[in-house]
PDB file of C-alpha atoms and ligand atoms in Angstrom:
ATOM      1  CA  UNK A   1     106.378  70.073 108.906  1.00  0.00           C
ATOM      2  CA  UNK A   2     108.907  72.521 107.947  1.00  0.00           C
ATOM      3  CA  UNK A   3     108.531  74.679 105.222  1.00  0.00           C
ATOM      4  CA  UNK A   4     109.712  74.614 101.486  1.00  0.00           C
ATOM      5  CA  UNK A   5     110.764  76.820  99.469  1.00  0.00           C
ATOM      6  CA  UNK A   6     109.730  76.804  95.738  1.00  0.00           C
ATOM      7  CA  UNK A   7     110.714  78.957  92.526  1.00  0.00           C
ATOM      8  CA  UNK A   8     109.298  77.722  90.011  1.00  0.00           C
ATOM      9  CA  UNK A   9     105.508  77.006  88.471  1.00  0.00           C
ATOM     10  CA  UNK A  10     106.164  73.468  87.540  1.00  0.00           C
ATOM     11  CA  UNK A  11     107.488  72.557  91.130  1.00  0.00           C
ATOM     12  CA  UNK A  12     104.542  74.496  92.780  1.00  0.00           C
ATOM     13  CA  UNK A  13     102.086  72.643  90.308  1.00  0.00           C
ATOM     14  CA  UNK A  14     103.590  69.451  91.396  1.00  0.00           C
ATOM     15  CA  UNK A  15     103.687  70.456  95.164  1.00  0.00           C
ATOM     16  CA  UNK A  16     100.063  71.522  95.083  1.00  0.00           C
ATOM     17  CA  UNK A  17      98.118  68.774  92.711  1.00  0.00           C
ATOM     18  CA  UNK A  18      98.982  66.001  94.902  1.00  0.00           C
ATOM     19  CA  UNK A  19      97.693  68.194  97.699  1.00  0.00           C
ATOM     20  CA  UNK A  20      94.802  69.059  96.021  1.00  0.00           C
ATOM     21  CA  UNK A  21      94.056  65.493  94.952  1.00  0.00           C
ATOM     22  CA  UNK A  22      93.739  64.732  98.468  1.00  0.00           C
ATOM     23  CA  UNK A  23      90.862  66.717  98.866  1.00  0.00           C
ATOM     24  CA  UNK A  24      93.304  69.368 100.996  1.00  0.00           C
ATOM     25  CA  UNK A  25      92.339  73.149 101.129  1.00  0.00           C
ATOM     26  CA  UNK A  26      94.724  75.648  99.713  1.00  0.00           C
ATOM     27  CA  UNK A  27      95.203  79.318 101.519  1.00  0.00           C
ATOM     28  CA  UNK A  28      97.204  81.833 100.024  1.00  0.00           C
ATOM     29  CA  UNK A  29      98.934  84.996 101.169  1.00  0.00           C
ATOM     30  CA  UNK A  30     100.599  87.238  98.633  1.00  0.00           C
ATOM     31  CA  UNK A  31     103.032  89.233  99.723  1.00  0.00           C
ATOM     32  CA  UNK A  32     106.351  91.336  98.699  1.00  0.00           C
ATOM     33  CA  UNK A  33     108.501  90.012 101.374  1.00  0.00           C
ATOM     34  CA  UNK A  34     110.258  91.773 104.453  1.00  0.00           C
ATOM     35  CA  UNK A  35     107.235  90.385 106.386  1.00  0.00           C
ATOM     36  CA  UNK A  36     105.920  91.680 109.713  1.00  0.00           C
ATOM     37  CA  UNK A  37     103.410  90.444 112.262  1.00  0.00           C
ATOM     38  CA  UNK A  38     100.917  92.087 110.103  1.00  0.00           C
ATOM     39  CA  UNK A  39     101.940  89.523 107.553  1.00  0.00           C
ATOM     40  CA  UNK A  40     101.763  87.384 110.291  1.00  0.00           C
ATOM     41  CA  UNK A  41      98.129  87.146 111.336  1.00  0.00           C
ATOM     42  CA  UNK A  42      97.630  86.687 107.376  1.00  0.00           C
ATOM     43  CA  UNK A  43      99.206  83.382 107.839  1.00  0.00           C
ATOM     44  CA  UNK A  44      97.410  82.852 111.222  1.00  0.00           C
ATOM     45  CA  UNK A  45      94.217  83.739 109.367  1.00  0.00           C
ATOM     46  CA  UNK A  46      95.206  80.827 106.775  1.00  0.00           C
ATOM     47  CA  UNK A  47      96.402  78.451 108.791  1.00  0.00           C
ATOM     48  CA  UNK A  48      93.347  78.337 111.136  1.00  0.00           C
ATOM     49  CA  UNK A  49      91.106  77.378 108.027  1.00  0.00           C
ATOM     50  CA  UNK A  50      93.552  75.811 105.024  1.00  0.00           C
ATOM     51  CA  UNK A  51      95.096  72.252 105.233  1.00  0.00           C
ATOM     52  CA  UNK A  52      98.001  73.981 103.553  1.00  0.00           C
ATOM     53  CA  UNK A  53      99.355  77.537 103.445  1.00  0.00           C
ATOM     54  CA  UNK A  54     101.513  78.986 100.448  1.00  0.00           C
ATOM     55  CA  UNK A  55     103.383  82.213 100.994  1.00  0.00           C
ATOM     56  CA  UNK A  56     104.576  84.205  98.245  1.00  0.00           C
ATOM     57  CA  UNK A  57     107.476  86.643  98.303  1.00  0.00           C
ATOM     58  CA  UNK A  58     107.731  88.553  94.589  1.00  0.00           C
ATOM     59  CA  UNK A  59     108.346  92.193  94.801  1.00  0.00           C
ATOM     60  CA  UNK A  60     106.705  92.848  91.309  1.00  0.00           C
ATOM     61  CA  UNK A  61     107.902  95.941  89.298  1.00  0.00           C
ATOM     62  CA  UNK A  62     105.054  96.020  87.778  1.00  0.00           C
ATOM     63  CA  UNK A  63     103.224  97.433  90.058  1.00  0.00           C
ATOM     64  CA  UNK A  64     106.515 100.496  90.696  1.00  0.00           C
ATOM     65  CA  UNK A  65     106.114 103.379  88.734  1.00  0.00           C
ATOM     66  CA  UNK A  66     109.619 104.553  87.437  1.00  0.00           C
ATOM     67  CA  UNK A  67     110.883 106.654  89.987  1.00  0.00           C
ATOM     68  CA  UNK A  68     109.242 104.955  93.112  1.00  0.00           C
ATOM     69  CA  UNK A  69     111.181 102.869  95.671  1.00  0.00           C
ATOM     70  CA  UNK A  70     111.476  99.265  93.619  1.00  0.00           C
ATOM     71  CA  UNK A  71     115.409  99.130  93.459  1.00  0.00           C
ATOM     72  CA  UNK A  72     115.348 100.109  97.568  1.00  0.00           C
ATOM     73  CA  UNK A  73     112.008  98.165  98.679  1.00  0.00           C
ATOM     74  CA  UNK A  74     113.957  96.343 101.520  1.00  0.00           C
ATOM     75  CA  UNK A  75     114.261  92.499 101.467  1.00  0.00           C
ATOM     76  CA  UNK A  76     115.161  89.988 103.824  1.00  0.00           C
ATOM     77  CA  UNK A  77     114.188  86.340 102.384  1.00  0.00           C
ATOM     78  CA  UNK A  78     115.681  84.374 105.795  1.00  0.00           C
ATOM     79  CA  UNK A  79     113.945  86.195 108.041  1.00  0.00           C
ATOM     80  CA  UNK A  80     110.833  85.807 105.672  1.00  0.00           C
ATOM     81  CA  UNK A  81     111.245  82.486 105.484  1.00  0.00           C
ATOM     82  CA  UNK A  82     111.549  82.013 109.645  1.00  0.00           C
ATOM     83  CA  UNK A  83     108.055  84.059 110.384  1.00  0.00           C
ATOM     84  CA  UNK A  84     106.114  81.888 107.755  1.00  0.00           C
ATOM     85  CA  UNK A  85     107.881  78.250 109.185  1.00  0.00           C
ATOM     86  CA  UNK A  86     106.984  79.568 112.563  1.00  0.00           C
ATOM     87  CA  UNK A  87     103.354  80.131 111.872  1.00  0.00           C
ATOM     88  CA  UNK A  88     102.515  77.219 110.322  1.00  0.00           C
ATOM     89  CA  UNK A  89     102.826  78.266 106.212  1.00  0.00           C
ATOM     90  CA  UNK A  90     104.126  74.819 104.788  1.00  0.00           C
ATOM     91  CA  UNK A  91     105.285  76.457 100.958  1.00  0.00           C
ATOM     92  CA  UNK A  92     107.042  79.616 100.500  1.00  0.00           C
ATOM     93  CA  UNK A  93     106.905  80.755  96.265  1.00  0.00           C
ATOM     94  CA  UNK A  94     109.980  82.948  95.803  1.00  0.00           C
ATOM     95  CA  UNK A  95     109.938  82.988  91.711  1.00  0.00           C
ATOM     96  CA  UNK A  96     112.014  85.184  89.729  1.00  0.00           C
ATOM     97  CA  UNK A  97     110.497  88.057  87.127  1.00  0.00           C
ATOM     98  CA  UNK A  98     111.172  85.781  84.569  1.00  0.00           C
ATOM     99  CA  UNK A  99     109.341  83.056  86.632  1.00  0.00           C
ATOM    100  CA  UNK A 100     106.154  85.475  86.794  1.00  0.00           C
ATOM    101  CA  UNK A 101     106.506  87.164  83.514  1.00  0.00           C
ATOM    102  CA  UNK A 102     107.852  84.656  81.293  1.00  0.00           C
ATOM    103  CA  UNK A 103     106.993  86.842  77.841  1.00  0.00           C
ATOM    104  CA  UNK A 104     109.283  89.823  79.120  1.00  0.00           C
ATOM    105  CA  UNK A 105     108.060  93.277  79.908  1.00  0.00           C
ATOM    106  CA  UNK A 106     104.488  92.889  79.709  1.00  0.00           C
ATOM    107  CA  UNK A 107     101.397  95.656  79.694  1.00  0.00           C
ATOM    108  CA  UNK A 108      98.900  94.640  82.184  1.00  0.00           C
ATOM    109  CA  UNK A 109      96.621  93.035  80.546  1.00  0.00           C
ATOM    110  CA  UNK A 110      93.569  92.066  83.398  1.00  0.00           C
ATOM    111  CA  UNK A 111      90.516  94.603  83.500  1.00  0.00           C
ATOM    112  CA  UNK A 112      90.365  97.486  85.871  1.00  0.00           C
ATOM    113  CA  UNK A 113      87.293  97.999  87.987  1.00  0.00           C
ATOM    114  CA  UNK A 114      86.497 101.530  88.394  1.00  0.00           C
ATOM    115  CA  UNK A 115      87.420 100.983  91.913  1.00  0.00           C
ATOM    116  CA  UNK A 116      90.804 101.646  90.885  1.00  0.00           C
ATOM    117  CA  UNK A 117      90.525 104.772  89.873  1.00  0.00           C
ATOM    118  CA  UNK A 118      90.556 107.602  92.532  1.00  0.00           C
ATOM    119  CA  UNK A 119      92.742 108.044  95.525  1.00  0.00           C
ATOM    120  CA  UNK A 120      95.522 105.903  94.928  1.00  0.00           C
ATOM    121  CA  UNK A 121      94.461 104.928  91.538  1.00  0.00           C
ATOM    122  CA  UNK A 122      95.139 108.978  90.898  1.00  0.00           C
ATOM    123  CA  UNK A 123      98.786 109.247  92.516  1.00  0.00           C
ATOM    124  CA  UNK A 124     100.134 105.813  91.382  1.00  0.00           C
ATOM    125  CA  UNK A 125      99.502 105.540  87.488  1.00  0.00           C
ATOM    126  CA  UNK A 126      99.912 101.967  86.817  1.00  0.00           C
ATOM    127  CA  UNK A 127      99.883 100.863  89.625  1.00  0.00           C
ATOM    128  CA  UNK A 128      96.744  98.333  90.422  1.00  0.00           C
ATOM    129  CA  UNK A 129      97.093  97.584  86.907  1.00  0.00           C
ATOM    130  CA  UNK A 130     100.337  96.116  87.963  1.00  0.00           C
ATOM    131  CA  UNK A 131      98.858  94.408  91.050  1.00  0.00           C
ATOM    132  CA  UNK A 132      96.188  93.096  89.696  1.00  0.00           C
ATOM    133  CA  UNK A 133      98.202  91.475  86.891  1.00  0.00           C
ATOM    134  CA  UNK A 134     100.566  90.062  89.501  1.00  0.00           C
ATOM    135  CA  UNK A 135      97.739  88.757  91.752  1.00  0.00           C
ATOM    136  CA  UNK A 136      96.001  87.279  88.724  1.00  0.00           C
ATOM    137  CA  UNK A 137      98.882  85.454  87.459  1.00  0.00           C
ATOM    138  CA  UNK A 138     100.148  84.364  91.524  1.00  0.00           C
ATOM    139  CA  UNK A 139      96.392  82.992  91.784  1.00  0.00           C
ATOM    140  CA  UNK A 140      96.484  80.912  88.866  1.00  0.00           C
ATOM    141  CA  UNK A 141      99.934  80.130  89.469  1.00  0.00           C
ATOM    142  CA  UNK A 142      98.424  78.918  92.849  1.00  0.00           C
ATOM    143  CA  UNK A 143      95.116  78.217  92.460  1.00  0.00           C
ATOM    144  CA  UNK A 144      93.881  78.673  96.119  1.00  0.00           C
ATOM    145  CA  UNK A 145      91.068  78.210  97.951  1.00  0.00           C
ATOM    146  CA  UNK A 146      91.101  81.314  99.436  1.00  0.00           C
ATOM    147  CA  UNK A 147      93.574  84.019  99.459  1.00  0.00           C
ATOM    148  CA  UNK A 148      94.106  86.462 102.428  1.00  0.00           C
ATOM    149  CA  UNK A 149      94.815  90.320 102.070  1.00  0.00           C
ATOM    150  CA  UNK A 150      95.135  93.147 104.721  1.00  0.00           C
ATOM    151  CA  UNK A 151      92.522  95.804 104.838  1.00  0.00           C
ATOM    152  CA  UNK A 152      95.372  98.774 105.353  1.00  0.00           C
ATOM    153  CA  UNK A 153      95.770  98.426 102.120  1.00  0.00           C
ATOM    154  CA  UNK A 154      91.803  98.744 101.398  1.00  0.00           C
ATOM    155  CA  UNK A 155      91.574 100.029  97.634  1.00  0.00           C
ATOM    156  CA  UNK A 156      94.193  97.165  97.033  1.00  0.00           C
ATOM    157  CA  UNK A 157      91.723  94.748  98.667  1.00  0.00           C
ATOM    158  CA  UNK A 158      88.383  96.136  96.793  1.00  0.00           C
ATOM    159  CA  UNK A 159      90.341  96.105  93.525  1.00  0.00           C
ATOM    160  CA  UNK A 160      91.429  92.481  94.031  1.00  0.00           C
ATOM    161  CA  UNK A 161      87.751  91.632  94.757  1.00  0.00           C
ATOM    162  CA  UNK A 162      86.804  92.954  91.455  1.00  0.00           C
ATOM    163  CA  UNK A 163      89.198  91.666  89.525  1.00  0.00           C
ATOM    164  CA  UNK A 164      88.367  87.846  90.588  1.00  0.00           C
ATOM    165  CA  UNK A 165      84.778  88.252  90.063  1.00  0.00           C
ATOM    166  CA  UNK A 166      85.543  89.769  86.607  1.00  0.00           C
ATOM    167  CA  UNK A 167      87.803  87.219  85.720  1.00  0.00           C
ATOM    168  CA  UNK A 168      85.799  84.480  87.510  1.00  0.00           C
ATOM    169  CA  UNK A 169      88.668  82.719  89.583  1.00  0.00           C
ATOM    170  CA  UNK A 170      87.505  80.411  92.032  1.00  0.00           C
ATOM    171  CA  UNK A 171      88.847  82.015  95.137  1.00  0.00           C
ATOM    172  CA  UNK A 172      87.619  83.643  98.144  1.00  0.00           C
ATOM    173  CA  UNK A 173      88.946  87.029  98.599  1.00  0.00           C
ATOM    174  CA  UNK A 174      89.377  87.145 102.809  1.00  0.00           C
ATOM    175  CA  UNK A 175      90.043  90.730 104.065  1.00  0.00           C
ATOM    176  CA  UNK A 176      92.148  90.735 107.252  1.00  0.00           C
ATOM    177  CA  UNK A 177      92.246  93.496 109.943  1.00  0.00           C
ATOM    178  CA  UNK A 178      95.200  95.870 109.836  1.00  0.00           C
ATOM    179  CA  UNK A 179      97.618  95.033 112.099  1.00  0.00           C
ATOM    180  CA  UNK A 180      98.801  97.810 114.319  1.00  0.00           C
ATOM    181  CA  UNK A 181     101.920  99.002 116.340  1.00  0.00           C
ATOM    182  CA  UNK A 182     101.260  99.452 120.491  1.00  0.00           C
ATOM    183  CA  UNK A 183     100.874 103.758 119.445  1.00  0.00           C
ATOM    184  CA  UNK A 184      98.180 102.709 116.793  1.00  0.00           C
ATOM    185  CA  UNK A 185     100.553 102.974 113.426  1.00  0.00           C
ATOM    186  CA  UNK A 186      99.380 100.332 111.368  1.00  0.00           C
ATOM    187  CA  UNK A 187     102.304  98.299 110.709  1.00  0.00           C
ATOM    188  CA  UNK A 188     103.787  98.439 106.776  1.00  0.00           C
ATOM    189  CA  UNK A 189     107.438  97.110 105.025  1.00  0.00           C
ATOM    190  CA  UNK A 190     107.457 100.745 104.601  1.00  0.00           C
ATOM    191  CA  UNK A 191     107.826 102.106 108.054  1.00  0.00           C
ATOM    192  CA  UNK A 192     111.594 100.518 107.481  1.00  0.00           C
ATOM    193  CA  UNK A 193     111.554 103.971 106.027  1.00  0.00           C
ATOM    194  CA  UNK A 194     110.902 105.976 109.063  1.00  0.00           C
ATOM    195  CA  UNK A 195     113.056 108.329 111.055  1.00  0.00           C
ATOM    196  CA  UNK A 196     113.326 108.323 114.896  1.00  0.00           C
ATOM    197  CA  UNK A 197     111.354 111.909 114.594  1.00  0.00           C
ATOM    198  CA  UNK A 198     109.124 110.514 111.867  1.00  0.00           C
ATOM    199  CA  UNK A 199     107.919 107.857 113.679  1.00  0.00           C
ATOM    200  CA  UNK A 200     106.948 109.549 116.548  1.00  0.00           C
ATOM    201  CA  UNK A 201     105.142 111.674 114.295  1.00  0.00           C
ATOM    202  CA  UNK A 202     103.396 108.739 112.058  1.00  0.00           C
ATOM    203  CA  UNK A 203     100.717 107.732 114.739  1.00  0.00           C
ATOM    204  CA  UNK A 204      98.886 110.995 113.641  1.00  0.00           C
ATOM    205  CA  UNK A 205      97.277 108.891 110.689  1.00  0.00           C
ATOM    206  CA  UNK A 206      95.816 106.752 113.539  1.00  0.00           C
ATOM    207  CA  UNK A 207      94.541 109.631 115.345  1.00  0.00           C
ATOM    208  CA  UNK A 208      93.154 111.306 112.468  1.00  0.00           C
ATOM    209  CA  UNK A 209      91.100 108.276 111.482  1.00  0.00           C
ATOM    210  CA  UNK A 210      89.812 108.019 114.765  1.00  0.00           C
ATOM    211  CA  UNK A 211      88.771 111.811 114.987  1.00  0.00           C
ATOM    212  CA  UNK A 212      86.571 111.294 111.543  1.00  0.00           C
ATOM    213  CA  UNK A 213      85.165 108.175 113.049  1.00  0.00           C
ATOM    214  CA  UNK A 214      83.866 110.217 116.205  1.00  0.00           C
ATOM    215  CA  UNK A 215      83.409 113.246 113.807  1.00  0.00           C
ATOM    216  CA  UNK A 216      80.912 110.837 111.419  1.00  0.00           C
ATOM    217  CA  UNK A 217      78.764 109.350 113.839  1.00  0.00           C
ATOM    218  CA  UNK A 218      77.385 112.435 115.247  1.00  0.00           C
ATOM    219  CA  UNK A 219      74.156 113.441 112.907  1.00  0.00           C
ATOM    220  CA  UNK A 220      74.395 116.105 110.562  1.00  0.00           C
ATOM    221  CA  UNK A 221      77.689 115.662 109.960  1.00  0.00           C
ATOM    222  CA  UNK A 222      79.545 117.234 106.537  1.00  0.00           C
ATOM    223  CA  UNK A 223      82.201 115.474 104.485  1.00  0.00           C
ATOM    224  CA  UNK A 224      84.309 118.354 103.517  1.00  0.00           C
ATOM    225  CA  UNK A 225      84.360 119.799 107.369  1.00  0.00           C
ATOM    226  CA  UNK A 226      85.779 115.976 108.568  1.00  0.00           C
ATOM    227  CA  UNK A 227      87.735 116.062 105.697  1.00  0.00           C
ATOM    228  CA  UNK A 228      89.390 119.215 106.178  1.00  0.00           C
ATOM    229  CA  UNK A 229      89.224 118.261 109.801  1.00  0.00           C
ATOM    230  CA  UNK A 230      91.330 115.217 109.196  1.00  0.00           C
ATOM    231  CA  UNK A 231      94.096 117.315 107.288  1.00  0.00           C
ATOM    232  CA  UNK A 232      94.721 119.958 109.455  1.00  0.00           C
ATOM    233  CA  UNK A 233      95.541 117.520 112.221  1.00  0.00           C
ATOM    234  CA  UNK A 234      98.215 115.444 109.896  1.00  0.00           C
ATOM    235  CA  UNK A 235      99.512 118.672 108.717  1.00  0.00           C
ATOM    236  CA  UNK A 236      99.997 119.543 113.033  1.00  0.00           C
ATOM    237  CA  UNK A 237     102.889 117.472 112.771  1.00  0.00           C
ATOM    238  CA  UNK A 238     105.394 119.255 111.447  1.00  0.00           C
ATOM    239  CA  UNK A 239     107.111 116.060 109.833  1.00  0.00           C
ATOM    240  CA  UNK A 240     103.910 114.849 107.856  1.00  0.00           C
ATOM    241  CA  UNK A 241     102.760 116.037 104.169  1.00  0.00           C
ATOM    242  CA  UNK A 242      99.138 115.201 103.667  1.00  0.00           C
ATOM    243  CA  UNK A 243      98.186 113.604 100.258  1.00  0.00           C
ATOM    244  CA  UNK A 244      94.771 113.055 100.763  1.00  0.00           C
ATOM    245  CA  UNK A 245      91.891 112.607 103.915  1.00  0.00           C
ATOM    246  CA  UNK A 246      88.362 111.380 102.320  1.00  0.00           C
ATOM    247  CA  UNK A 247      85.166 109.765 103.310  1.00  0.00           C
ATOM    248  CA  UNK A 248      83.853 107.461 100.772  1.00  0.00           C
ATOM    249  CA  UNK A 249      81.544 104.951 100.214  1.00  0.00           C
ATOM    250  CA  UNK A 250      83.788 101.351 101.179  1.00  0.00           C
ATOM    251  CA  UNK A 251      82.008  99.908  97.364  1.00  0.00           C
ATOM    252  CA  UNK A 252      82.694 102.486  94.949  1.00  0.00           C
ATOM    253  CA  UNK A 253      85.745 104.715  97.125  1.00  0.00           C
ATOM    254  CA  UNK A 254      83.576 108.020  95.633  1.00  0.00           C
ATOM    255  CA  UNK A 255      82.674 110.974  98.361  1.00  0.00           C
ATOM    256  CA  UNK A 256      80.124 109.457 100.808  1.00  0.00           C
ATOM    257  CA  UNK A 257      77.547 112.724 100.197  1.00  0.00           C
ATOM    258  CA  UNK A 258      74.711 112.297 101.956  1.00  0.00           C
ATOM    259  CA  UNK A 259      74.975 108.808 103.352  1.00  0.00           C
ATOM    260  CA  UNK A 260      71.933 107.776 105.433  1.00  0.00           C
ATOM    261  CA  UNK A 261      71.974 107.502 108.986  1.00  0.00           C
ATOM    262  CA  UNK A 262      73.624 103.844 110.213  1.00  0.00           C
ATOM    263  CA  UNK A 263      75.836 103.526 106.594  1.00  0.00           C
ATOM    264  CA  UNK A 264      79.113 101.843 107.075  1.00  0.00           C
ATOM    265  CA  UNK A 265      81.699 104.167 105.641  1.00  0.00           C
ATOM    266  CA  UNK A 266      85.483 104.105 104.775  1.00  0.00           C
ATOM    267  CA  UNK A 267      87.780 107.006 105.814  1.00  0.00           C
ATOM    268  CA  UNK A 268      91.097 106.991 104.462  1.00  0.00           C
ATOM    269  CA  UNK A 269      94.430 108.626 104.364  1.00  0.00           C
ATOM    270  CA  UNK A 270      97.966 109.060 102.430  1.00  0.00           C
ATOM    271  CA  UNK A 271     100.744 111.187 103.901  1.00  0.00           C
ATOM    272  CA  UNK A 272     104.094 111.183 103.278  1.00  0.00           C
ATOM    273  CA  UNK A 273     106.665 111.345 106.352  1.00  0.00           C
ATOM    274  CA  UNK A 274     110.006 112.055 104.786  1.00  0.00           C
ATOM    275  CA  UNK A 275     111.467 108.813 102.564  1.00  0.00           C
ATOM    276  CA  UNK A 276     107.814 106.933 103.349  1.00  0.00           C
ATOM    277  CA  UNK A 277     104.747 107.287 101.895  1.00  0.00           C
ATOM    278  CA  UNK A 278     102.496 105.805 104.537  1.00  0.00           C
ATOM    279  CA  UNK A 279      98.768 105.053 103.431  1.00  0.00           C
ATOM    280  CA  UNK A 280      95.840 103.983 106.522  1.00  0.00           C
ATOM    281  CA  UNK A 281      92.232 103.643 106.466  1.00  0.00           C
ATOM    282  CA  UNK A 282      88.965 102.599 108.965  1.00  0.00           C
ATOM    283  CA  UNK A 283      85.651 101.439 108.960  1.00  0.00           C
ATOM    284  CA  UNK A 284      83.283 104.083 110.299  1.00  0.00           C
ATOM    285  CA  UNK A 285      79.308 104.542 110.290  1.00  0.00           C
ATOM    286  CA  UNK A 286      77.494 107.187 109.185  1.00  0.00           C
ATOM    287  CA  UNK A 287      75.357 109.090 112.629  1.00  0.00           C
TER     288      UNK A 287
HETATM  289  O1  PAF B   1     100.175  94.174  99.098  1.00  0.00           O
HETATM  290  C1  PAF B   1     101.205  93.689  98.561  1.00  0.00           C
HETATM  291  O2  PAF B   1     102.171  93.299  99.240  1.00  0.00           O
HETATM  292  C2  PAF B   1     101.276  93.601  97.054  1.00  0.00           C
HETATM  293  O3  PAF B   1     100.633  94.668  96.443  1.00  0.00           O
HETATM  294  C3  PAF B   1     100.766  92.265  96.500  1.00  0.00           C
HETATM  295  C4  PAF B   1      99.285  92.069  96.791  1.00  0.00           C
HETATM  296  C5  PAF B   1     101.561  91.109  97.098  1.00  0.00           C
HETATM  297  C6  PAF B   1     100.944  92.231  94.975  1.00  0.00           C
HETATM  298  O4  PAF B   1     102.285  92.373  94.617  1.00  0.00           O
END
């Protein structure tokens, strides 16, 4: 079956009821659009377990804080449009901002978890506030069974999960595993961005995650030493500016002080590489 796109509500509605009515399962992968293989094994993830796959490409300005990279995030709906037919995603939802925010400029209006708050919460005013609203109003729009997000964008994901069981949308939240590049960079729309020199230098995120993991497991181990551990090896590379390197509980994002022996952990990182602003992150357990 090929795939179809759709831009408005009423024709998704119409797409999806008699779907629905069949007794099919919906899966749903949000997305901005300039998709990659990490995007990819999103839709491989729905595919495997949804009669029916919708795709959505919105690059939502709510979720840009004035001065950030809306106007230049790079877009390429064809070739969007070609990796979701080829894996199997039978409706792509390309609606306009007047599609997804029919009232005009809106203030987010869904809760925030406190989830939201540090890290990226603290460098992006606005912005989850501006996902979730989006990812509120593409579920209903929707109304999948399950909807699929990457875990390289972790705080996105735990902020997500909040928000549905606040608002009490019948979906399953399915966290994916970051897809990664052969050198360990986890793939992003973003690393469009890169320089030749700056992506050579971007795999230090990688490496950095991996030196906290080993760093963690061994017992007696202390936050800020990893920590500071995991900046001075981003800052190494003389293209990178570190933004922040923290071990934190994976619930609450907070400092992970004094976690007890066998804990699973996340360690995550922002750095900026020239033009990008790259973000990663990893499981790890506590020695
Ligand atoms: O991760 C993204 O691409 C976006 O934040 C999302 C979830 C599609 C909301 O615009």
């Amino acid at each position: 079956m090929s795939i179809q796109v759709v831009a408005t509500r009423a024709l998704l509605a119409e797409r999806l009821d008699a779907v629905r009515s069949s007794g099919a399962s919906v899966g749903f992968v949000p997305t901005m659009g300039y998709l990659h293989e990490g995007h990819g094994s999103l839709v491989d993830a729905s595919v495997a377990c949804s009669d029916l796959t919708v795709v959505s490409v919105f690059v939502n300005p709510l979720q840009f804080a004035a001065g950030e990279d809306l106007d230049s995030y790079p877009r390429d709906l064809d070739a969007d449009l070609d990796l979701c037919g080829s894996r199997g995603a039978s409706l792509l939802f390309h609606p306009g901002v007047e599609e997804v925010y029919p009232e005009g400029p809106v203030q987010p209006a869904v809760p925030l978890a406190d989830v939201a708050l540090p890290l990226e919460g603290e460098r992006r005013p606005g912005h989850f506030a501006g996902v979730a609203e989006v990812v509120a109003r593409l579920l209903r729009a929707v109304g999948p069974c399950r909807a699929f997000f990457g875990q390289k964008d972790f705080q996105q994901l735990q902020v997500v999960r909040r928000m549905v069981v606040d608002l009490g949308l019948p979906v399953d939240v399915v966290g994916c595993p970051t897809s990664r590049e052969h050198d360990g960079l986890a793939r992003s729309s973003r690393n469009a961005y890169l320089t030749g020199a700056e992506r050579a230098a971007a795999p230090v995120l990688h490496r950095a995650l991996h030196a906290a993991a080993a760093a963690v497991a061994v017992p007696g181990w202390d936050r800020a030493e990893v920590e500071a551990m995991m900046v001075d090896m981003l800052a190494g590379e003389p293209a990178a500016s570190p933004e922040y390197a923290v071990v934190v509980d994976p619930d609450t994002l907070l400092p992970a002080d004094h976690p007890t022996s066998g804990r699973d952990l996340r360690v995550l990182v922002a750095c900026r590489f020239g033009r990008a602003r790259l973000i990663d992150n990893l499981g790890v357990v506590a020695g």
